[in-house]
C-alpha positions as a Python dict, from the first residue, in 0.01 Angstrom:
ca = {
    (1, 'M'): (0, 0, 0),
    (2, 'R'): (343, -43, -233),
    (3, 'A'): (307, -135, -626),
    (4, 'V'): (587, -264, -790),
    (5, 'I'): (592, -275, -1168),
    (6, 'I'): (661, -535, -1368),
    (7, 'Y'): (696, -575, -1727),
    (8, 'L'): (727, -862, -1927),
    (9, 'F'): (884, -864, -2244),
    (10, 'G'): (963, -1179, -2483),
    (11, 'S'): (701, -1363, -2662),
    (12, 'F'): (457, -1188, -2336),
    (13, 'L'): (534, -826, -2486),
    (14, 'F'): (260, -821, -2749),
    (15, 'G'): (-134, -976, -2593),
    (16, 'S'): (-518, -819, -2613),
    (17, 'I'): (-788, -771, -2434),
    (18, 'A'): (-1147, -630, -2524),
    (19, 'T'): (-1223, -300, -2392),
    (20, 'Q'): (-1564, -119, -2451),
    (21, 'S'): (-1541, -275, -2864),
    (22, 'F'): (-1412, -574, -3036),
    (23, 'A'): (-1463, -736, -3358),
    (24, 'Q'): (-1546, -472, -3679),
    (25, 'N'): (-1876, -383, -3635),
    (26, 'F'): (-1972, -622, -3322),
    (27, 'Q'): (-2186, -343, -3149),
    (28, 'I'): (-2438, -465, -2792),
    (29, 'T'): (-2668, -276, -2664),
    (30, 'A'): (-2606, -411, -2288),
    (31, 'T'): (-2460, -74, -2125),
    (32, 'Q'): (-2293, -312, -1838),
    (33, 'A'): (-2082, -648, -1919),
    (34, 'I'): (-1818, -896, -1866),
    (35, 'M'): (-1722, -1201, -1961),
    (36, 'V'): (-1454, -1485, -1824),
    (37, 'D'): (-1270, -1722, -1914),
    (38, 'G'): (-1327, -2000, -1615),
    (39, 'E'): (-1031, -2209, -1620),
    (40, 'T'): (-773, -1857, -1656),
    (41, 'G'): (-1017, -1611, -1473),
    (42, 'S'): (-906, -1438, -1723),
    (43, 'I'): (-1153, -1111, -1844),
    (44, 'L'): (-1159, -1111, -2208),
    (45, 'Y'): (-1441, -852, -2259),
    (46, 'Q'): (-1598, -573, -2002),
    (47, 'K'): (-1765, -271, -2040),
    (48, 'S'): (-1913, -57, -1714),
    (49, 'P'): (-1798, -328, -1500),
    (50, 'R'): (-1830, -157, -1186),
    (51, 'T'): (-2167, 89, -1224),
    (52, 'R'): (-2465, -39, -991),
    (53, 'F'): (-2762, -135, -1102),
    (54, 'E'): (-3067, -337, -942),
    (55, 'P'): (-3000, -719, -914),
    (56, 'A'): (-3345, -821, -984),
    (57, 'S'): (-3393, -1227, -986),
    (58, 'L'): (-3037, -1208, -989),
    (59, 'A'): (-3038, -1121, -652),
    (60, 'K'): (-3131, -1528, -619),
    (61, 'L'): (-2763, -1665, -689),
    (62, 'M'): (-2705, -1488, -398),
    (63, 'T'): (-2948, -1639, -197),
    (64, 'A'): (-2868, -2022, -408),
    (65, 'E'): (-2508, -1959, -232),
    (66, 'V'): (-2572, -1903, 60),
    (67, 'V'): (-2855, -2217, 107),
    (68, 'F'): (-2560, -2414, -82),
    (69, 'H'): (-2343, -2235, 201),
    (70, 'L'): (-2529, -2416, 469),
    (71, 'L'): (-2608, -2803, 318),
    (72, 'E'): (-2186, -2805, 285),
    (73, 'S'): (-2140, -2708, 607),
    (74, 'G'): (-2419, -2979, 723),
    (75, 'A'): (-2576, -2659, 914),
    (76, 'L'): (-2897, -2768, 673),
    (77, 'R'): (-3000, -3050, 538),
    (78, 'E'): (-3206, -3131, 170),
    (79, 'D'): (-3523, -3330, 321),
    (80, 'Q'): (-3562, -3070, 542),
    (81, 'L'): (-3892, -2908, 540),
    (82, 'F'): (-4005, -2581, 501),
    (83, 'H'): (-4336, -2432, 527),
    (84, 'I'): (-4522, -2226, 213),
    (85, 'S'): (-4629, -1902, 468),
    (86, 'V'): (-4924, -1673, 346),
    (87, 'N'): (-4708, -1462, 260),
    (88, 'A'): (-4422, -1684, 95),
    (89, 'W'): (-4799, -1770, -144),
    (90, 'R'): (-4902, -1393, -113),
    (91, 'T'): (-4616, -1239, -231),
    (92, 'G'): (-4423, -1487, -476),
    (93, 'G'): (-4713, -1728, -519),
    (94, 'A'): (-5004, -1778, -749),
    (95, 'P'): (-5154, -1456, -640),
    (96, 'S'): (-4868, -1268, -654),
    (97, 'R'): (-4850, -1305, -1150),
    (98, 'T'): (-4433, -1296, -1108),
    (99, 'N'): (-4228, -1632, -1145),
    (100, 'T'): (-4355, -1883, -942),
    (101, 'M'): (-4345, -2263, -817),
    (102, 'F'): (-4670, -2254, -746),
    (103, 'A'): (-4576, -2431, -413),
    (104, 'P'): (-4911, -2441, -237),
    (105, 'V'): (-5000, -2190, 67),
    (106, 'N'): (-4936, -2402, 424),
    (107, 'S'): (-4767, -2705, 275),
    (108, 'D'): (-4440, -2839, 369),
    (109, 'I'): (-4182, -2835, 87),
    (110, 'S'): (-3781, -3011, 142),
    (111, 'V'): (-3478, -2745, 64),
    (112, 'L'): (-3356, -2935, -225),
    (113, 'D'): (-3750, -2897, -400),
    (114, 'L'): (-3763, -2519, -348),
    (115, 'L'): (-3365, -2441, -482),
    (116, 'R'): (-3477, -2633, -779),
    (117, 'G'): (-3819, -2425, -785),
    (118, 'M'): (-3600, -2132, -699),
    (119, 'I'): (-3366, -2193, -969),
    (120, 'I'): (-3565, -2403, -1251),
    (121, 'V'): (-3813, -2110, -1355),
    (122, 'N'): (-3749, -1845, -1128),
    (123, 'G'): (-3977, -1904, -872),
    (124, 'N'): (-3981, -1634, -554),
    (125, 'D'): (-4211, -1816, -309),
    (126, 'A'): (-3937, -2049, -293),
    (127, 'A'): (-3745, -1822, -191),
    (128, 'I'): (-3922, -1623, 4),
    (129, 'A'): (-3929, -1978, 148),
    (130, 'L'): (-3613, -2072, 194),
    (131, 'A'): (-3606, -1735, 346),
    (132, 'E'): (-3830, -1773, 614),
    (133, 'G'): (-3720, -2107, 654),
    (134, 'I'): (-3395, -2082, 736),
    (135, 'S'): (-3429, -1717, 932),
    (136, 'G'): (-3735, -1696, 991),
    (137, 'S'): (-3810, -1389, 838),
    (138, 'E'): (-3683, -1237, 481),
    (139, 'E'): (-3525, -933, 652),
    (140, 'K'): (-3303, -1132, 868),
    (141, 'F'): (-3151, -1380, 571),
    (142, 'A'): (-3091, -1092, 366),
    (143, 'D'): (-2806, -1028, 655),
    (144, 'L'): (-2662, -1366, 608),
    (145, 'M'): (-2678, -1269, 236),
    (146, 'N'): (-2470, -992, 318),
    (147, 'E'): (-2214, -1089, 534),
    (148, 'R'): (-2154, -1436, 299),
    (149, 'A'): (-2097, -1172, -28),
    (150, 'K'): (-1828, -972, 238),
    (151, 'E'): (-1682, -1334, 300),
    (152, 'L'): (-1651, -1359, -84),
    (153, 'G'): (-1517, -1010, -168),
    (154, 'L'): (-1815, -885, -311),
    (155, 'N'): (-1752, -555, -229),
    (156, 'S'): (-2018, -350, -486),
    (157, 'S'): (-2342, -560, -351),
    (158, 'H'): (-2637, -545, -68),
    (159, 'F'): (-2921, -732, -73),
    (160, 'V'): (-3210, -660, 83),
    (161, 'N'): (-3472, -958, 33),
    (162, 'A'): (-3336, -1297, -82),
    (163, 'T'): (-3624, -1323, -485),
    (164, 'G'): (-3492, -919, -565),
    (165, 'L'): (-3846, -796, -612),
    (166, 'P'): (-3856, -468, -615),
    (167, 'E'): (-3678, -268, -266),
    (168, 'N'): (-3535, 87, -172),
    (169, 'G'): (-3135, 2, -103),
    (170, 'Q'): (-3101, -343, -314),
    (171, 'Y'): (-2771, -344, -505),
    (172, 'T'): (-2508, -474, -765),
    (173, 'N'): (-2306, -468, -1022),
    (174, 'V'): (-2140, -754, -1311),
    (175, 'S'): (-1852, -795, -1157),
    (176, 'D'): (-1957, -921, -864),
    (177, 'V'): (-2232, -1128, -1035),
    (178, 'I'): (-1990, -1250, -1212),
    (179, 'R'): (-1781, -1358, -877),
    (180, 'L'): (-2030, -1499, -740),
    (181, 'S'): (-2142, -1711, -1049),
    (182, 'R'): (-1804, -1794, -1111),
    (183, 'H'): (-1768, -1945, -704),
    (184, 'I'): (-2114, -2106, -698),
    (185, 'A'): (-2012, -2303, -1059),
    (186, 'H'): (-1718, -2394, -892),
    (187, 'S'): (-1765, -2425, -492),
    (188, 'Y'): (-2110, -2602, -556),
    (189, 'P'): (-2070, -2883, -869),
    (190, 'K'): (-2339, -3093, -696),
    (191, 'Y'): (-2541, -2821, -663),
    (192, 'F'): (-2446, -2640, -992),
    (193, 'K'): (-2617, -2899, -1226),
    (194, 'I'): (-2947, -2818, -1144),
    (195, 'Y'): (-2939, -2476, -1270),
    (196, 'S'): (-2902, -2731, -1607),
    (197, 'E'): (-3200, -2918, -1552),
    (198, 'P'): (-3467, -2910, -1806),
    (199, 'E'): (-3804, -2901, -1603),
    (200, 'I'): (-4027, -2898, -1283),
    (201, 'S'): (-4372, -3009, -1246),
    (202, 'W'): (-4574, -2902, -896),
    (203, 'S'): (-4933, -2875, -809),
    (204, 'K'): (-4959, -3082, -1067),
    (205, 'I'): (-4752, -2841, -1380),
    (206, 'T'): (-4504, -2836, -1601),
    (207, 'Q'): (-4284, -2585, -1635),
    (208, 'R'): (-3972, -2544, -1830),
    (209, 'N'): (-3663, -2350, -1760),
    (210, 'K'): (-3652, -1980, -1789),
    (211, 'N'): (-3318, -1993, -1938),
    (212, 'P'): (-3348, -1878, -2251),
    (213, 'L'): (-2946, -1979, -2397),
    (214, 'F'): (-3052, -2352, -2369),
    (215, 'A'): (-3250, -2349, -2724),
    (216, 'L'): (-2940, -2190, -2895),
    (217, 'N'): (-2746, -2541, -2818),
    (218, 'I'): (-2410, -2333, -2737),
    (219, 'G'): (-2357, -2601, -2459),
    (220, 'A'): (-2560, -2373, -2195),
    (221, 'E'): (-2463, -2450, -1813),
    (222, 'G'): (-2701, -2272, -1668),
    (223, 'F'): (-2722, -1894, -1446),
    (224, 'A'): (-3016, -1673, -1419),
    (225, 'N'): (-3231, -1379, -1619),
    (226, 'A'): (-3356, -1102, -1453),
    (227, 'F'): (-3572, -779, -1539),
    (228, 'S'): (-3592, -494, -1369),
    (229, 'E'): (-3775, -135, -1471),
    (230, 'S'): (-3481, 96, -1357),
    (231, 'S'): (-3173, -133, -1517),
    (232, 'G'): (-3340, -352, -1788),
    (233, 'F'): (-3274, -733, -1913),
    (234, 'S'): (-3021, -881, -1764),
    (235, 'T'): (-2853, -1193, -1756),
    (236, 'S'): (-2569, -1438, -1574),
    (237, 'A'): (-2501, -1671, -1816),
    (238, 'V'): (-2227, -2016, -1804),
    (239, 'I'): (-2153, -2222, -2130),
    (240, 'Q'): (-1906, -2527, -2147),
    (241, 'N'): (-1765, -2621, -2545),
    (242, 'N'): (-1449, -2798, -2638),
    (243, 'N'): (-1309, -2817, -2280),
    (244, 'R'): (-1362, -2460, -2218),
    (245, 'Q'): (-1578, -2268, -2004),
    (246, 'L'): (-1669, -1936, -1996),
    (247, 'F'): (-1874, -1686, -1801),
    (248, 'L'): (-2107, -1390, -1870),
    (249, 'V'): (-2329, -1112, -1727),
    (250, 'L'): (-2478, -846, -1935),
    (251, 'N'): (-2708, -595, -1795),
    (252, 'G'): (-2932, -265, -1959),
    (253, 'I'): (-3051, -497, -2256),
    (254, 'K'): (-3353, -221, -2351),
    (255, 'K'): (-3529, -560, -2564),
    (256, 'E'): (-3540, -963, -2390),
    (257, 'K'): (-3508, -1083, -2730),
    (258, 'D'): (-3161, -892, -2704),
    (259, 'R'): (-3086, -1144, -2423),
    (260, 'P'): (-3041, -1472, -2555),
    (261, 'A'): (-2900, -1315, -2906),
    (262, 'E'): (-2629, -1079, -2715),
    (263, 'A'): (-2535, -1332, -2440),
    (264, 'A'): (-2461, -1608, -2789),
    (265, 'K'): (-2278, -1338, -2995),
    (266, 'L'): (-2070, -1291, -2695),
    (267, 'F'): (-2023, -1607, -2636),
    (268, 'N'): (-1948, -1744, -2973),
    (269, 'W'): (-1608, -1437, -2980),
    (270, 'G'): (-1533, -1575, -2637),
    (271, 'M'): (-1481, -1897, -2821),
    (272, 'T'): (-1371, -1831, -3135),
    (273, 'A'): (-1133, -1528, -3100),
    (274, 'F'): (-835, -1623, -2829),
    (275, 'Q'): (-526, -1807, -2725),
    (276, 'F'): (-365, -1977, -2380),
    (277, 'K'): (-58, -1809, -2257),
    (278, 'Q'): (156, -1873, -2002),
    (279, 'V'): (267, -1636, -1813),
    (280, 'F'): (428, -1734, -1500),
    (281, 'P'): (497, -2127, -1401),
    (282, 'K'): (390, -2266, -1104),
    (283, 'D'): (604, -2166, -779),
    (284, 'V'): (771, -1942, -911),
    (285, 'I'): (962, -1624, -779),
    (286, 'V'): (753, -1321, -912),
    (287, 'G'): (842, -1017, -760),
    (288, 'Y'): (975, -911, -391),
    (289, 'A'): (817, -672, -124),
    (290, 'H'): (1036, -449, 114),
    (291, 'V'): (1078, -573, 453),
    (292, 'F'): (1109, -307, 753),
    (293, 'G'): (1363, -446, 1041),
    (294, 'G'): (1466, -703, 911),
    (295, 'K'): (1817, -908, 834),
    (296, 'K'): (1669, -905, 501),
    (297, 'P'): (1568, -564, 325),
    (298, 'L'): (1379, -812, 54),
    (299, 'V'): (1136, -1101, 100),
    (300, 'P'): (1097, -1308, -251),
    (301, 'L'): (726, -1336, -366),
    (302, 'L'): (594, -1655, -531),
    (303, 'V'): (296, -1756, -694),
    (304, 'K'): (116, -2124, -635),
    (305, 'E'): (-10, -2169, -958),
    (306, 'P'): (-2, -2164, -1325),
    (307, 'V'): (-74, -1814, -1388),
    (308, 'D'): (-220, -1832, -1794),
    (309, 'I'): (-417, -1604, -1944),
    (310, 'L'): (-632, -1533, -2261),
    (311, 'M'): (-496, -1336, -2505),
    (312, 'N'): (-733, -1185, -2831),
    (313, 'V'): (-547, -1245, -3167),
    (314, 'E'): (-708, -999, -3326),
    (315, 'K'): (-564, -689, -3165),
    (316, 'K'): (-204, -588, -3002),
    (317, 'S'): (-207, -436, -2634),
    (318, 'V'): (155, -414, -2442),
    (319, 'I'): (127, -705, -2155),
    (320, 'S'): (291, -570, -1782),
    (321, 'A'): (254, -708, -1437),
    (322, 'K'): (223, -583, -1085),
    (323, 'I'): (275, -627, -756),
    (324, 'I'): (15, -498, -493),
    (325, 'Y'): (143, -528, -153),
    (326, 'H'): (72, -325, 193),
    (327, 'G'): (450, -237, 288),
    (328, 'P'): (681, -251, 403),
    (329, 'L'): (694, -589, 584),
    (330, 'D'): (736, -573, 921),
    (331, 'A'): (987, -833, 1009),
    (332, 'P'): (991, -1103, 1144),
    (333, 'V'): (825, -1269, 804),
    (334, 'K'): (713, -1637, 786),
    (335, 'A'): (751, -1826, 408),
    (336, 'D'): (467, -1881, 213),
    (337, 'V'): (254, -1612, 385),
    (338, 'E'): (-32, -1496, 127),
    (339, 'V'): (63, -1061, 163),
    (340, 'G'): (-47, -920, -227),
    (341, 'K'): (-130, -1002, -560),
    (342, 'L'): (-23, -1021, -871),
    (343, 'Q'): (-156, -823, -1199),
    (344, 'I'): (-175, -877, -1499),
    (345, 'L'): (-249, -643, -1713),
    (346, 'A'): (-351, -487, -2101),
    (347, 'D'): (-237, -149, -2109),
    (348, 'K'): (-354, -98, -1783),
    (349, 'T'): (-644, -260, -1802),
    (350, 'V'): (-663, -533, -1514),
    (351, 'L'): (-670, -941, -1701),
    (352, 'L'): (-601, -1195, -1377),
    (353, 'E'): (-534, -1151, -1057),
    (354, 'K'): (-327, -1329, -834),
    (355, 'P'): (-225, -1424, -515),
    (356, 'V'): (129, -1350, -345),
    (357, 'F'): (301, -1556, -128),
    (358, 'T'): (628, -1554, 90),
    (359, 'A'): (903, -1802, -28),
    (360, 'D'): (1142, -1727, 241),
    (361, 'E'): (1155, -1616, 574),
    (362, 'V'): (1290, -1281, 734),
    (363, 'A'): (1426, -1285, 1121),
    (364, 'E'): (1427, -955, 1303),
    (365, 'T'): (1712, -731, 1298),
    (366, 'G'): (1862, -571, 1538),
    (367, 'L'): (1750, -171, 1717),
    (368, 'V'): (2022, -32, 1475),
    (369, 'G'): (1902, -193, 1206),
    (370, 'K'): (1552, -70, 1252),
    (371, 'A'): (1688, 275, 1288),
    (372, 'K'): (1848, 244, 980),
    (373, 'D'): (1481, 118, 793),
    (374, 'A'): (1317, 433, 956),
    (375, 'L'): (1583, 702, 848),
    (376, 'Y'): (1496, 533, 502),
    (377, 'E'): (1119, 517, 511),
    (378, 'L'): (1150, 853, 625),
    (379, 'T'): (1318, 1058, 349),
    (380, 'L'): (1321, 792, 70),
    (381, 'G'): (1014, 547, 134),
    (382, 'W'): (800, 762, -33),
    (383, 'L'): (982, 712, -343),
    (384, 'R'): (873, 299, -373),
    (385, 'K'): (589, 389, -610),
    (386, 'Y'): (736, 544, -852),
    (387, 'L'): (910, 271, -877),
}
């Protein structure tokens, strides 16, 4: 792995990012937190973002993603009926005294209605029925959850059931949860709307949406809440205001009443304390990668979309950019190939990441050229990481 550092000057020299604290006298009790701008992907706030915790009902976000993915691919139909087994009813239904959609035992319910029951009221019976209907058991469905998690880059998450009910070996962190939340909102807009439905009626019982943020009139669009004995109260939330969308994940809140209050304070700060800055326009060369055995020693790298960030107006930080890639690249090199990522940093904290692509082709050289490159790598190549 090689890293090329690019320092930005001019209007981008001074920007900012919040880390463990921000506005004066502003405190949160959550032990882990992360807030991200929906459009740019800029990290506006983070606190212990890589610390693992028990996901509890946040695991249902992964359950939902698997179902959404199967529906979009055509492997599953919205009107397909799944059976409410004795296990689903006993473990997640009325007898369980947990969140439930009150699905009657031995009834058959459509995939879409089970999704509504799982999402709107956090129904454990609905989640189990979906898992059993798709894979035959929660254990096998958890394998699907982990496969999709890996595909989505959720590298610090592991799931063992569809509900998030207590079971050994289940963990995640706020960085993975916010990545998953953004993916759901942006990749499945049709099903994302379910998260904002106000209520569901089943078995002659009407239940309101479990998300407390809807009552605060702050533009909440949805997502999930959770609680576990080990992790405390958690939330994944998204709001939309003034053409801006913010995603937030909190964990480790000790009191349930503090969960919506802390989310609202962070959202309000995120909406008012930042301004847009463009670091690079789309299709611009942002750096170069070294090439081994090529007719040219370097290949230019570009970004295919604008690199925009949100910068905090309350404090000053030095903004820099770093390109990370596996290198040197072996010739021949084709154009338009993703070879690494561009990181935008504020005071060594990663604010944003974007993929970088080769802008040109580089043909392979002869044996003499390769020998020269090999000698260079043996003698001086190790210095590259210090440049």
